[in-house]
Short mmCIF file of C-alpha atoms and ligand atoms in Angstrom, two decimals:
data_model
loop_
_atom_site.label_atom_id
_atom_site.label_comp_id
_atom_site.label_asym_id
_atom_site.label_seq_id
_atom_site.Cartn_x
_atom_site.Cartn_y
_atom_site.Cartn_z
CA UNK A 234 0.00 0.00 0.00
CA UNK A 235 1.36 3.46 -0.97
CA UNK A 236 2.12 5.56 2.08
CA UNK A 237 0.37 8.92 2.44
CA UNK A 238 3.17 11.55 2.18
CA UNK A 239 1.29 14.05 4.31
CA UNK A 240 0.61 11.56 7.08
CA UNK A 241 4.25 10.43 6.98
CA UNK A 242 5.58 13.96 7.31
CA UNK A 243 3.18 15.24 9.90
CA UNK A 244 1.50 12.34 11.67
CA UNK A 245 3.59 12.54 14.84
CA UNK A 246 2.95 16.23 15.32
CA UNK A 247 -0.71 16.16 14.35
CA UNK A 248 -1.42 13.36 16.79
CA UNK A 249 0.27 15.37 19.49
CA UNK A 250 -2.57 17.92 19.23
CA UNK A 251 -5.42 15.43 19.57
CA UNK A 252 -5.60 15.85 23.35
CA UNK A 253 -5.56 19.63 23.00
CA UNK A 254 -8.59 19.47 20.71
CA UNK A 255 -10.33 17.23 23.27
CA UNK A 256 -9.47 19.73 26.02
CA UNK A 257 -10.84 22.67 23.97
CA UNK A 258 -13.38 21.26 21.49
CA UNK A 259 -14.25 24.70 20.14
CA UNK A 260 -10.59 25.70 19.52
CA UNK A 261 -9.71 26.06 15.82
CA UNK A 262 -6.79 23.82 14.89
CA UNK A 263 -6.12 23.65 11.18
CA UNK A 264 -3.56 21.19 9.87
CA UNK A 265 -2.09 20.71 6.44
CA UNK A 266 -4.75 18.10 5.69
CA UNK A 267 -7.31 20.94 5.49
CA UNK A 268 -5.88 21.71 2.04
CA UNK A 269 -6.94 25.09 0.63
CA UNK A 270 -8.19 26.31 4.02
CA UNK A 271 -4.76 25.62 5.48
CA UNK A 272 -3.03 27.22 2.46
CA UNK A 273 -5.10 30.41 2.81
CA UNK A 274 -4.34 30.68 6.55
CA UNK A 275 -0.68 29.94 5.97
CA UNK A 276 -0.11 32.71 3.41
CA UNK A 277 2.50 35.23 4.46
CA UNK A 278 2.30 38.95 3.66
CA UNK A 279 5.74 38.45 2.08
CA UNK A 280 5.26 35.42 -0.22
CA UNK A 281 9.02 34.77 -0.30
CA UNK A 282 8.42 33.30 3.19
CA UNK A 283 7.72 29.67 2.38
CA UNK A 284 7.85 27.91 5.79
CA UNK A 285 4.81 25.78 6.56
CA UNK A 286 3.76 25.06 10.15
CA UNK A 287 2.27 21.64 10.85
CA UNK A 288 -0.77 23.27 12.44
CA UNK A 289 -2.31 26.73 12.80
CA UNK A 290 -4.02 27.20 16.17
CA UNK A 291 -6.36 30.16 16.59
CA UNK A 292 -7.56 30.84 20.14
CA UNK A 293 -10.37 33.35 20.52
CA UNK A 294 -9.90 34.38 24.15
CA UNK A 295 -7.19 34.49 26.79
CA UNK A 296 -8.21 31.29 28.63
CA UNK A 297 -7.93 29.34 25.37
CA UNK A 298 -4.60 30.98 24.62
CA UNK A 299 -3.32 29.95 28.05
CA UNK A 300 -4.52 26.36 27.54
CA UNK A 301 -2.74 26.15 24.16
CA UNK A 302 0.52 27.55 25.49
CA UNK A 303 0.51 25.36 28.60
CA UNK A 304 -0.43 22.26 26.61
CA UNK A 305 2.25 22.75 23.95
CA UNK A 306 4.98 23.63 26.45
CA UNK A 307 4.28 20.67 28.70
CA UNK A 308 3.89 18.09 25.89
CA UNK A 309 6.53 15.38 25.55
CA UNK A 310 8.42 16.40 23.54
CA UNK A 311 7.35 20.08 23.81
CA UNK A 312 5.57 21.52 20.77
CA UNK A 313 7.37 24.72 19.73
CA UNK A 314 5.10 27.65 18.88
CA UNK A 315 5.53 30.71 16.69
CA UNK A 316 3.26 33.71 17.26
CA UNK A 317 1.43 35.56 14.50
CA UNK A 318 -0.72 38.63 15.01
CA UNK A 319 -0.88 41.04 12.03
CA UNK A 320 1.49 38.82 10.04
CA UNK A 321 3.58 41.79 8.83
CA UNK A 322 7.02 40.69 9.89
CA UNK A 323 8.71 41.07 6.52
CA UNK A 324 11.21 38.31 7.28
CA UNK A 325 8.44 35.90 8.33
CA UNK A 326 9.49 35.37 11.93
CA UNK A 327 5.92 34.40 12.82
CA UNK A 328 6.37 31.00 11.19
CA UNK A 329 8.89 28.15 11.21
CA UNK A 330 8.85 24.96 9.19
CA UNK A 331 7.20 22.09 11.03
CA UNK A 332 6.26 23.83 14.31
CA UNK A 333 2.78 25.00 15.36
CA UNK A 334 1.70 28.55 14.53
CA UNK A 335 -0.26 30.35 17.23
CA UNK A 336 -2.51 32.85 15.48
CA UNK A 337 -3.55 35.50 18.03
CA UNK A 338 -5.43 37.69 15.55
CA UNK A 339 -8.83 36.84 17.05
CA UNK A 340 -7.91 38.30 20.45
CA UNK A 341 -9.08 41.70 19.43
CA UNK A 342 -10.84 43.34 22.37
CA UNK A 343 -10.32 47.05 22.95
CA UNK A 344 -11.07 48.59 26.39
CA UNK A 345 -10.60 52.16 27.50
CA UNK A 346 -9.41 52.89 31.05
CA UNK A 347 -11.81 54.73 33.35
CA UNK A 348 -9.70 57.92 33.16
CA UNK A 349 -9.39 57.66 29.32
CA UNK A 350 -5.60 57.86 29.58
CA UNK A 351 -4.86 54.32 28.42
CA UNK A 352 -6.36 51.66 26.21
CA UNK A 353 -6.08 47.91 26.72
CA UNK A 354 -5.88 46.00 23.45
CA UNK A 355 -5.91 42.29 22.69
CA UNK A 356 -2.95 40.63 21.01
CA UNK A 357 -4.58 40.74 17.58
CA UNK A 358 -5.60 44.40 17.38
CA UNK A 359 -4.35 46.24 14.30
CA UNK A 360 -3.65 49.94 13.84
CA UNK A 361 -6.80 50.71 11.85
CA UNK A 362 -9.26 49.16 14.30
CA UNK A 363 -7.58 50.83 17.26
CA UNK A 364 -7.70 54.28 15.63
CA UNK A 365 -11.34 53.75 14.65
CA UNK A 366 -12.28 52.74 18.20
CA UNK A 367 -10.40 55.64 19.82
CA UNK A 368 -11.91 58.11 17.38
CA UNK A 369 -15.36 57.36 18.82
CA UNK A 370 -14.10 58.88 22.09
CA UNK A 371 -12.17 61.77 20.45
CA UNK A 372 -8.93 60.05 21.47
CA UNK A 373 -5.95 58.80 19.53
CA UNK A 374 -2.48 57.29 19.72
CA UNK A 375 0.53 56.64 17.49
CA UNK A 376 0.50 53.71 15.03
CA UNK A 377 2.56 52.57 12.04
CA UNK A 378 1.89 53.72 8.48
CA UNK A 379 0.04 50.58 7.48
CA UNK A 380 -3.51 50.03 8.79
CA UNK A 381 -2.98 46.26 8.86
CA UNK A 382 0.13 46.03 11.07
CA UNK A 383 -0.44 44.39 14.46
CA UNK A 384 -0.19 46.90 17.33
CA UNK A 385 1.67 44.50 19.68
CA UNK A 386 4.30 43.63 17.04
CA UNK A 387 4.66 47.29 16.14
CA UNK A 388 4.89 48.79 19.65
CA UNK A 389 6.79 46.02 21.43
CA UNK A 390 9.46 45.86 18.73
CA UNK A 391 10.01 49.66 18.56
CA UNK A 392 7.19 51.33 16.66
CA UNK A 393 7.85 54.23 14.29
CA UNK A 394 5.11 56.40 12.83
CA UNK A 395 3.94 59.92 12.08
CA UNK A 396 3.48 60.74 15.77
CA UNK A 397 7.04 59.89 16.77
CA UNK A 398 8.20 63.53 16.79
CA UNK A 399 5.88 64.69 19.59
CA UNK A 400 4.96 61.38 21.24
CA UNK A 401 7.93 59.09 20.74
CA UNK A 402 7.95 55.53 19.47
CA UNK A 403 5.32 52.86 20.09
CA UNK A 404 7.55 51.38 22.80
CA UNK A 405 7.54 54.77 24.59
CA UNK A 406 3.75 54.59 24.86
CA UNK A 407 3.47 51.08 26.31
CA UNK A 408 2.22 51.48 29.88
CA UNK A 409 1.62 47.83 30.71
CA UNK A 410 1.16 44.32 29.38
CA UNK A 411 -0.24 40.97 30.36
CA UNK A 412 1.70 37.94 29.19
CA UNK A 413 0.96 34.23 29.07
CA UNK A 414 4.11 32.38 30.03
CA UNK A 415 4.78 28.75 28.96
CA UNK A 416 3.24 27.51 32.22
CA UNK A 417 -0.03 29.11 31.05
CA UNK A 418 -0.01 31.52 33.97
CA UNK A 419 -0.68 35.19 33.21
CA UNK A 420 1.95 37.67 34.37
CA UNK A 421 1.31 41.40 34.54
CA UNK A 422 4.05 43.99 34.12
CA UNK A 423 2.42 45.96 36.97
CA UNK A 424 4.05 43.35 39.21
CA UNK A 425 7.47 43.51 37.54
CA UNK A 426 8.79 46.90 36.37
CA UNK A 427 11.80 45.22 34.76
CA UNK A 428 9.47 43.13 32.58
CA UNK A 429 7.75 46.35 31.51
CA UNK A 430 11.14 47.81 30.53
CA UNK A 431 11.83 44.62 28.54
CA UNK A 432 8.48 44.58 26.75
CA UNK A 433 9.14 48.14 25.58
CA UNK A 434 11.29 47.07 22.65
CA UNK A 435 12.17 43.41 23.21
CA UNK A 436 8.72 41.96 23.84
CA UNK A 437 8.21 39.78 20.79
CA UNK A 438 7.95 36.31 22.32
CA UNK A 439 10.95 36.04 24.63
CA UNK A 440 9.00 36.25 27.89
CA UNK A 441 5.65 34.81 26.79
CA UNK A 442 2.79 35.70 24.49
CA UNK A 443 1.47 39.18 25.11
CA UNK A 444 -2.25 38.62 25.50
CA UNK A 445 -3.04 42.26 26.29
CA UNK A 446 -1.12 45.49 25.86
CA UNK A 447 -1.88 48.81 27.53
CA UNK A 448 -1.02 51.90 25.53
CA UNK A 449 -1.10 55.55 26.46
CA UNK A 450 -3.80 57.46 24.57
CA UNK A 451 -4.30 61.20 24.15
CA UNK A 452 -7.18 63.54 23.41
CA UNK A 453 -7.32 63.72 19.61
CA UNK A 454 -5.22 66.76 18.77
CA UNK A 455 -5.47 69.20 15.90
CA UNK A 456 -3.13 67.83 13.27
CA UNK A 457 -1.87 68.71 9.80
CA UNK A 458 -0.88 65.70 7.74
CA UNK A 459 -0.55 64.48 4.19
CA UNK A 460 1.81 63.28 1.51
CA UNK A 461 4.27 65.61 -0.22
CA UNK A 462 6.07 64.37 -3.30
CA UNK A 463 9.32 65.83 -4.63
CA UNK A 464 11.70 64.69 -7.38
CA UNK A 465 14.55 62.74 -5.79
CA UNK A 466 17.02 65.28 -7.13
CA UNK A 467 15.71 67.69 -4.45
CA UNK A 468 17.01 65.36 -1.70
CA UNK A 469 20.14 67.48 -1.46
CA UNK A 470 18.26 70.61 -0.40
CA UNK A 471 15.44 68.91 1.53
CA UNK A 472 17.40 66.26 3.43
CA UNK A 473 20.92 67.61 3.25
CA UNK A 474 20.42 71.33 3.67
CA UNK A 475 16.97 71.38 5.33
CA UNK A 476 16.48 68.50 7.74
CA UNK A 477 20.16 67.90 8.44
CA UNK A 478 20.75 71.57 9.27
CA UNK A 479 17.66 71.81 11.52
CA UNK A 480 18.60 68.59 13.30
CA UNK A 481 22.17 69.64 13.90
CA UNK A 482 21.35 73.18 15.04
CA UNK A 483 18.42 71.97 17.21
CA UNK A 484 15.67 73.89 15.38
CA UNK A 485 13.64 70.91 14.15
CA UNK A 486 10.21 71.42 15.79
CA UNK A 487 9.09 68.48 17.96
CA UNK A 488 5.53 68.78 16.60
CA UNK A 489 6.82 67.76 13.18
CA UNK A 490 7.37 64.20 11.96
CA UNK A 491 8.47 63.62 8.38
CA UNK A 492 8.96 60.02 7.43
CA UNK A 493 9.66 59.34 3.77
CA UNK A 494 9.96 56.83 1.02
CA UNK A 495 12.15 56.88 -2.07
CA UNK A 496 10.36 55.18 -4.94
CA UNK A 497 10.11 55.55 -8.70
CA UNK A 498 7.55 56.31 -11.37
CA UNK A 499 8.24 54.75 -14.80
CA UNK A 500 10.06 58.01 -15.66
CA UNK A 501 11.93 59.22 -12.59
CA UNK A 502 12.76 58.60 -8.93
CA UNK A 503 10.68 60.47 -6.39
CA UNK A 504 10.67 61.12 -2.67
CA UNK A 505 7.33 60.96 -0.84
CA UNK A 506 7.09 62.46 2.65
CA UNK A 507 4.45 61.38 5.12
CA UNK A 508 4.36 64.82 6.66
CA UNK A 509 2.70 65.52 10.00
CA UNK A 510 2.39 68.36 12.51
CA UNK A 511 0.64 67.64 15.80
CA UNK A 512 -0.50 70.40 18.15
CA UNK A 513 0.21 69.14 21.65
CA UNK A 514 -0.44 70.84 25.01
CA UNK A 515 2.82 69.41 26.42
CA UNK A 516 4.80 71.14 23.67
CA UNK A 517 2.80 74.25 22.81
CA UNK A 518 2.84 76.81 25.59
CA UNK A 519 1.16 79.25 23.16
CA UNK A 520 -1.87 76.99 22.62
CA UNK A 521 -3.34 74.90 19.84
CA UNK A 522 -4.33 77.68 17.47
CA UNK A 523 -0.84 79.20 17.45
CA UNK A 524 0.70 75.74 17.04
CA UNK A 525 -1.38 75.04 13.93
CA UNK A 526 -0.37 78.45 12.52
CA UNK A 527 3.28 77.55 13.12
CA UNK A 528 2.65 74.19 11.45
CA UNK A 529 1.33 75.82 8.26
CA UNK A 530 4.30 78.19 8.25
CA UNK A 531 6.74 75.32 8.77
CA UNK A 532 5.05 73.47 5.90
CA UNK A 533 5.57 76.47 3.58
CA UNK A 534 9.26 76.60 4.51
CA UNK A 535 9.57 72.83 4.08
CA UNK A 536 7.96 72.89 0.63
CA UNK A 537 10.21 75.73 -0.48
CA UNK A 538 13.19 73.37 -0.13
CA UNK A 539 12.25 71.59 -3.36
CA UNK A 540 9.87 71.39 -6.31
CA UNK A 541 6.56 70.05 -5.03
CA UNK A 542 5.02 67.49 -7.40
CA UNK A 543 2.02 66.73 -5.19
CA UNK A 544 0.84 67.90 -1.78
CA UNK A 545 -2.14 66.51 0.13
CA UNK A 546 -1.44 68.10 3.53
CA UNK A 547 -4.64 69.21 5.24
CA UNK A 548 -6.03 69.53 8.73
CA UNK A 549 -6.96 65.94 9.55
CA UNK A 550 -6.81 63.21 12.19
CA UNK A 551 -4.54 60.24 12.73
CA UNK A 552 -7.33 57.87 11.66
CA UNK A 553 -8.22 59.76 8.47
CA UNK A 554 -4.58 60.14 7.53
CA UNK A 555 -3.86 56.44 7.97
CA UNK A 556 -6.97 55.61 5.92
CA UNK A 557 -5.76 57.92 3.14
CA UNK A 558 -2.54 55.88 2.96
CA UNK A 559 -4.34 52.56 2.45
CA UNK A 560 -4.12 52.54 -1.37
CA UNK A 561 -0.34 53.01 -1.16
CA UNK A 562 0.36 50.35 1.48
CA UNK A 563 1.47 47.02 0.11
CA UNK A 564 0.00 44.46 2.47
CA UNK A 565 1.31 41.61 0.33
CA UNK A 566 4.49 41.89 -1.75
CA UNK A 567 7.50 39.77 -2.57
CA UNK A 568 10.17 41.63 -0.67
CA UNK A 569 13.87 41.47 0.19
CA UNK A 570 14.57 44.07 2.86
CA UNK A 571 17.87 45.26 4.28
CA UNK A 572 17.85 47.74 7.09
CA UNK A 573 20.24 49.91 9.05
CA UNK A 574 20.04 52.75 11.55
CA UNK A 575 21.91 55.99 11.02
CA UNK A 576 22.42 58.92 13.32
CA UNK A 577 21.86 61.60 10.68
CA UNK A 578 21.01 62.19 7.04
CA UNK A 579 24.60 63.31 6.60
CA UNK A 580 25.80 64.59 3.20
CA UNK A 581 27.49 61.20 2.68
CA UNK A 582 24.20 59.31 3.23
CA UNK A 583 22.19 61.75 1.08
CA UNK A 584 24.69 61.30 -1.73
CA UNK A 585 24.21 57.51 -1.60
CA UNK A 586 20.42 57.83 -1.58
CA UNK A 587 20.48 60.18 -4.56
CA UNK A 588 22.84 58.04 -6.63
CA UNK A 589 21.13 54.73 -5.88
CA UNK A 590 17.43 55.20 -6.50
CA UNK A 591 15.36 52.02 -7.02
CA UNK A 592 15.44 50.52 -10.53
CA UNK A 593 13.13 52.71 -12.67
CA UNK A 594 9.54 51.55 -12.80
CA UNK A 595 10.05 48.83 -10.21
CA UNK A 596 7.99 48.58 -6.98
CA UNK A 597 11.25 48.65 -4.95
CA UNK A 598 11.62 51.46 -2.42
CA UNK A 599 13.64 52.85 0.46
CA UNK A 600 11.49 53.43 3.53
CA UNK A 601 12.81 55.91 6.06
CA UNK A 602 11.57 56.27 9.65
CA UNK A 603 12.70 59.17 11.84
CA UNK A 604 12.93 59.54 15.60
CA UNK A 605 13.76 62.94 17.03
CA UNK A 606 14.28 61.60 20.51
CA UNK A 607 12.01 64.17 22.21
CA UNK A 608 10.12 61.62 24.28
CA UNK A 609 13.27 59.67 24.98
CA UNK A 610 14.84 62.79 26.49
CA UNK A 611 11.81 63.17 28.77
CA UNK A 612 11.67 59.49 29.76
CA UNK A 613 15.36 58.78 30.22
CA UNK A 614 17.33 55.75 29.04
CA UNK A 615 16.06 53.35 31.74
CA UNK A 616 12.48 53.64 30.49
CA UNK A 617 12.66 51.23 27.58
CA UNK A 618 14.80 48.38 26.31
CA UNK A 619 14.44 49.43 22.64
CA UNK A 620 18.07 50.13 21.86
CA UNK A 621 18.24 52.69 19.05
CA UNK A 622 18.62 55.93 20.97
CA UNK A 623 18.90 59.66 20.36
CA UNK A 624 17.86 61.25 17.09
CA UNK A 625 18.14 58.69 14.30
CA UNK A 626 16.77 57.40 11.05
CA UNK A 627 15.88 53.80 10.17
CA UNK A 628 16.38 52.93 6.53
CA UNK A 629 14.55 49.96 5.04
CA UNK A 630 16.00 49.30 1.62
CA UNK A 631 13.43 47.00 0.06
CA UNK A 632 13.74 45.20 -3.25
CA UNK A 633 10.22 44.24 -4.35
CA UNK A 634 8.64 42.34 -7.19
CA UNK A 635 5.35 40.72 -8.16
CA UNK A 636 4.02 37.25 -8.81
CA UNK A 637 5.36 36.18 -12.20
CA UNK A 638 8.31 38.63 -12.30
CA UNK A 639 11.25 37.23 -14.26
CA UNK A 640 14.31 35.87 -12.48
CA UNK A 641 16.33 38.72 -14.00
CA UNK A 642 13.94 41.31 -12.56
CA UNK A 643 14.00 39.67 -9.12
CA UNK A 644 17.80 39.50 -9.24
CA UNK A 645 18.00 43.20 -10.12
CA UNK A 646 15.84 44.20 -7.13
CA UNK A 647 17.76 42.03 -4.66
CA UNK A 648 21.11 43.25 -6.01
CA UNK A 649 19.98 46.87 -5.73
CA UNK A 650 18.79 46.39 -2.12
CA UNK A 651 22.08 44.74 -1.14
CA UNK A 652 24.23 47.34 -2.92
CA UNK A 653 22.52 50.33 -1.29
CA UNK A 654 22.67 48.64 2.11
CA UNK A 655 26.39 47.94 1.78
CA UNK A 656 27.08 51.54 0.79
CA UNK A 657 25.10 52.89 3.79
CA UNK A 658 26.89 50.44 6.08
CA UNK A 659 30.23 52.08 5.25
CA UNK A 660 29.18 55.60 6.24
CA UNK A 661 30.25 57.23 9.48
CA UNK A 662 26.56 57.86 10.32
CA UNK A 663 25.93 54.12 10.81
CA UNK A 664 24.80 53.11 14.31
CA UNK A 665 25.70 49.81 15.97
CA UNK A 666 22.09 48.85 16.73
CA UNK A 667 19.17 48.59 14.30
CA UNK A 668 15.41 48.15 14.17
CA UNK A 669 15.26 44.39 14.72
CA UNK A 670 11.76 44.25 13.17
CA UNK A 671 13.21 45.48 9.86
CA UNK A 672 16.76 44.12 9.86
CA UNK A 673 17.62 40.82 8.22
CA UNK A 674 18.10 38.16 10.92
CA UNK A 675 21.72 37.62 9.82
CA UNK A 676 22.43 41.30 10.48
CA UNK A 677 21.06 41.24 14.04
CA UNK A 678 23.27 40.80 17.04
CA UNK A 679 21.88 41.16 20.57
CA UNK A 680 25.20 42.15 22.10
CA UNK A 681 25.89 45.00 19.70
CA UNK A 682 22.24 46.16 19.84
CA UNK A 683 21.50 45.90 23.59
CA UNK A 684 25.08 45.86 24.93
CA UNK A 685 26.25 43.55 27.67
CA UNK A 686 24.10 45.00 30.46
CA UNK A 687 20.92 44.93 28.36
CA UNK A 688 21.49 41.36 27.18
CA UNK A 689 22.18 40.22 30.75
CA UNK A 690 18.93 41.81 32.01
CA UNK A 691 16.85 40.49 29.13
CA UNK A 692 18.44 37.04 29.42
CA UNK A 693 17.68 36.86 33.17
CA UNK A 694 14.02 37.75 32.48
CA UNK A 695 13.81 35.11 29.78
CA UNK A 696 15.21 32.49 32.15
CA UNK A 697 12.63 33.50 34.76
CA UNK A 698 9.53 33.58 32.53
CA UNK A 699 10.32 31.35 29.57
CA UNK A 700 13.17 29.00 30.52
CA UNK A 701 12.09 26.39 27.96
CA UNK A 702 12.31 28.83 25.00
CA UNK A 703 8.75 27.93 24.06
CA UNK A 704 8.70 30.42 21.13
CA UNK A 705 11.87 29.69 19.17
CA UNK A 706 11.32 32.43 16.53
CA UNK A 707 11.12 35.19 19.18
CA UNK A 708 13.34 38.22 18.77
CA UNK A 709 15.70 39.72 19.84
CA UNK A 710 17.54 36.40 19.93
CA UNK A 711 18.68 35.92 23.54
C1 FAD B 2233 3.61 46.97 4.95
C2 FAD B 2233 4.35 47.16 6.25
C3 FAD B 2233 4.32 48.41 6.87
C4 FAD B 2233 5.01 48.61 8.07
N1 FAD B 2233 4.98 49.86 8.62
C5 FAD B 2233 5.68 50.10 9.74
C6 FAD B 2233 5.70 51.42 10.30
O1 FAD B 2233 5.12 52.36 9.79
N2 FAD B 2233 6.43 51.60 11.42
C7 FAD B 2233 7.11 50.58 12.03
O2 FAD B 2233 7.73 50.81 13.06
N3 FAD B 2233 7.10 49.33 11.53
C8 FAD B 2233 6.40 49.07 10.41
N4 FAD B 2233 6.40 47.80 9.89
C9 FAD B 2233 7.07 46.73 10.64
C10 FAD B 2233 6.11 46.15 11.68
O3 FAD B 2233 5.80 47.10 12.68
C11 FAD B 2233 6.74 44.93 12.39
O4 FAD B 2233 7.14 43.98 11.47
C12 FAD B 2233 5.76 44.32 13.40
O5 FAD B 2233 6.45 43.38 14.20
C13 FAD B 2233 4.61 43.63 12.70
O6 FAD B 2233 3.69 43.14 13.65
P1 FAD B 2233 2.54 42.15 13.14
O7 FAD B 2233 1.78 41.71 14.31
O8 FAD B 2233 1.80 42.75 12.02
O9 FAD B 2233 3.40 40.97 12.51
P2 FAD B 2233 3.65 39.43 12.95
O10 FAD B 2233 4.49 38.92 11.85
O11 FAD B 2233 2.37 38.77 13.24
O12 FAD B 2233 4.48 39.56 14.27
C14 FAD B 2233 5.76 40.14 14.26
C15 FAD B 2233 6.59 39.57 15.39
O13 FAD B 2233 5.99 39.90 16.63
C16 FAD B 2233 5.76 38.73 17.40
N5 FAD B 2233 4.45 38.88 18.04
C17 FAD B 2233 3.30 39.26 17.44
N6 FAD B 2233 2.31 39.30 18.35
C18 FAD B 2233 2.85 38.92 19.53
C19 FAD B 2233 2.32 38.75 20.84
N7 FAD B 2233 1.04 38.96 21.09
N8 FAD B 2233 3.16 38.38 21.82
C20 FAD B 2233 4.48 38.16 21.60
N9 FAD B 2233 5.02 38.29 20.36
C21 FAD B 2233 4.22 38.66 19.34
C22 FAD B 2233 5.71 37.60 16.37
O14 FAD B 2233 6.08 36.38 16.92
C23 FAD B 2233 6.69 38.06 15.33
O15 FAD B 2233 7.98 37.66 15.69
C24 FAD B 2233 5.74 47.55 8.69
C25 FAD B 2233 5.76 46.30 8.06
C26 FAD B 2233 5.08 46.10 6.86
C27 FAD B 2233 5.15 44.76 6.19
#
């Protein structure tokens, strides 16, 4: 009798989940034998990620999550788990070949605190649903550019976005978390300040699954935001002479955040700024109205640094602005990303960016996130574990292509991404640490990112809460 190849490859692991299904009859466990249903659930937002878990387990509430984690960790042999929330890790670290994938996307409760200063979100909440919910209460918070990115993955790995100038990174706004450790027991950071420090930047699976995250929220401010497009040739005046000068002489307003992307049209390379000005009572002694006036004036000065090809800046809200970006956000693309952190857009870096635009007409792009370090100055270095400090930029040099692209086209995008990355890596602006969520795993090194003291503290917490390394794809690697 011919042996069934699927049963041969997976029978041991699948059988190991039979008792879990009996323990939680209503728990969704999908194995490879479910065919198309499994394939659809398995799809990664970056289709170059090909790993296939032997099962995809989708709890719908915290008690189920705890049962799954406890069951898998105490099985003989233990069943390793990867964690997937929004599924946007570009290097696919939510999945490993042959282990079980824990899909937390259905834990999507959102609760406001009684004083409206914090929101508690489930592990599966994404940026768009959080902003929509907060908007109902005239509140808001920082998120990433893309509506579909998971808030836990974003904030607990760092978290850059258009509010980072005034409000800091996502990690700066984490005020608490509840984790399910391998024993299945919930742990709250309110009982361990060091765990809170760790979760603010190194929280992606090392200490347990975050079942709930508490984020600081703010009354929805008056805000100017939109996209401004310039030809890339203006990078010299905008980045080199404008932003670089303001950063180095300390005149860059904290209300401003300008993250940008270098992309191409079929004819020419362009630079698209996600431009934002937030009026904030903590920053604006002269009040909201005057702040907005200063924002419009700053925008005029900013635009005068180059030739504006398109400008959509208007008075808006965080939610509306993120929604306006939806058509431009690639939630599924073949991608090869390299990433580094630099201290400044120095003339040397600007020169490299200008001379190495993405191949014309390709979907490839350089994504650039910016942190001014305002919030970090207020909070102090002991506040968060996220290691990239002071004013800095994160560059994500991303070769991209589509289904059916030729090998030659794919090769050109990957070569371009590697070449630009190598050139940036030789500049004096390069920082030792990087944004682990963006950087290729082979470029990540805990010791050079977190230094000896940080690694020792994080390692001790991991030994306390997750000694069995129940989530082997967790990062930073400790
Ligand atoms: C299109 C796109 C746009 C992006 N935009 C931005 C941006 O504007 N700013 C920015 O800073 N970053 C951005 N990122 C990067 C993104 O923030 C990170 O990759 C983030 O980790 C994604 O979280 P996720 O839940 O969507 O992804 P997932 O792949 O589901 O998770 C990412 C990692 O977090 C871990 N994880 C997820 N949930 C939990 C949990 N509950 N407990 C413990 N560990 C968990 C996973 O195991 C995995 O290792 C973007 C990425 C993409 C693809």
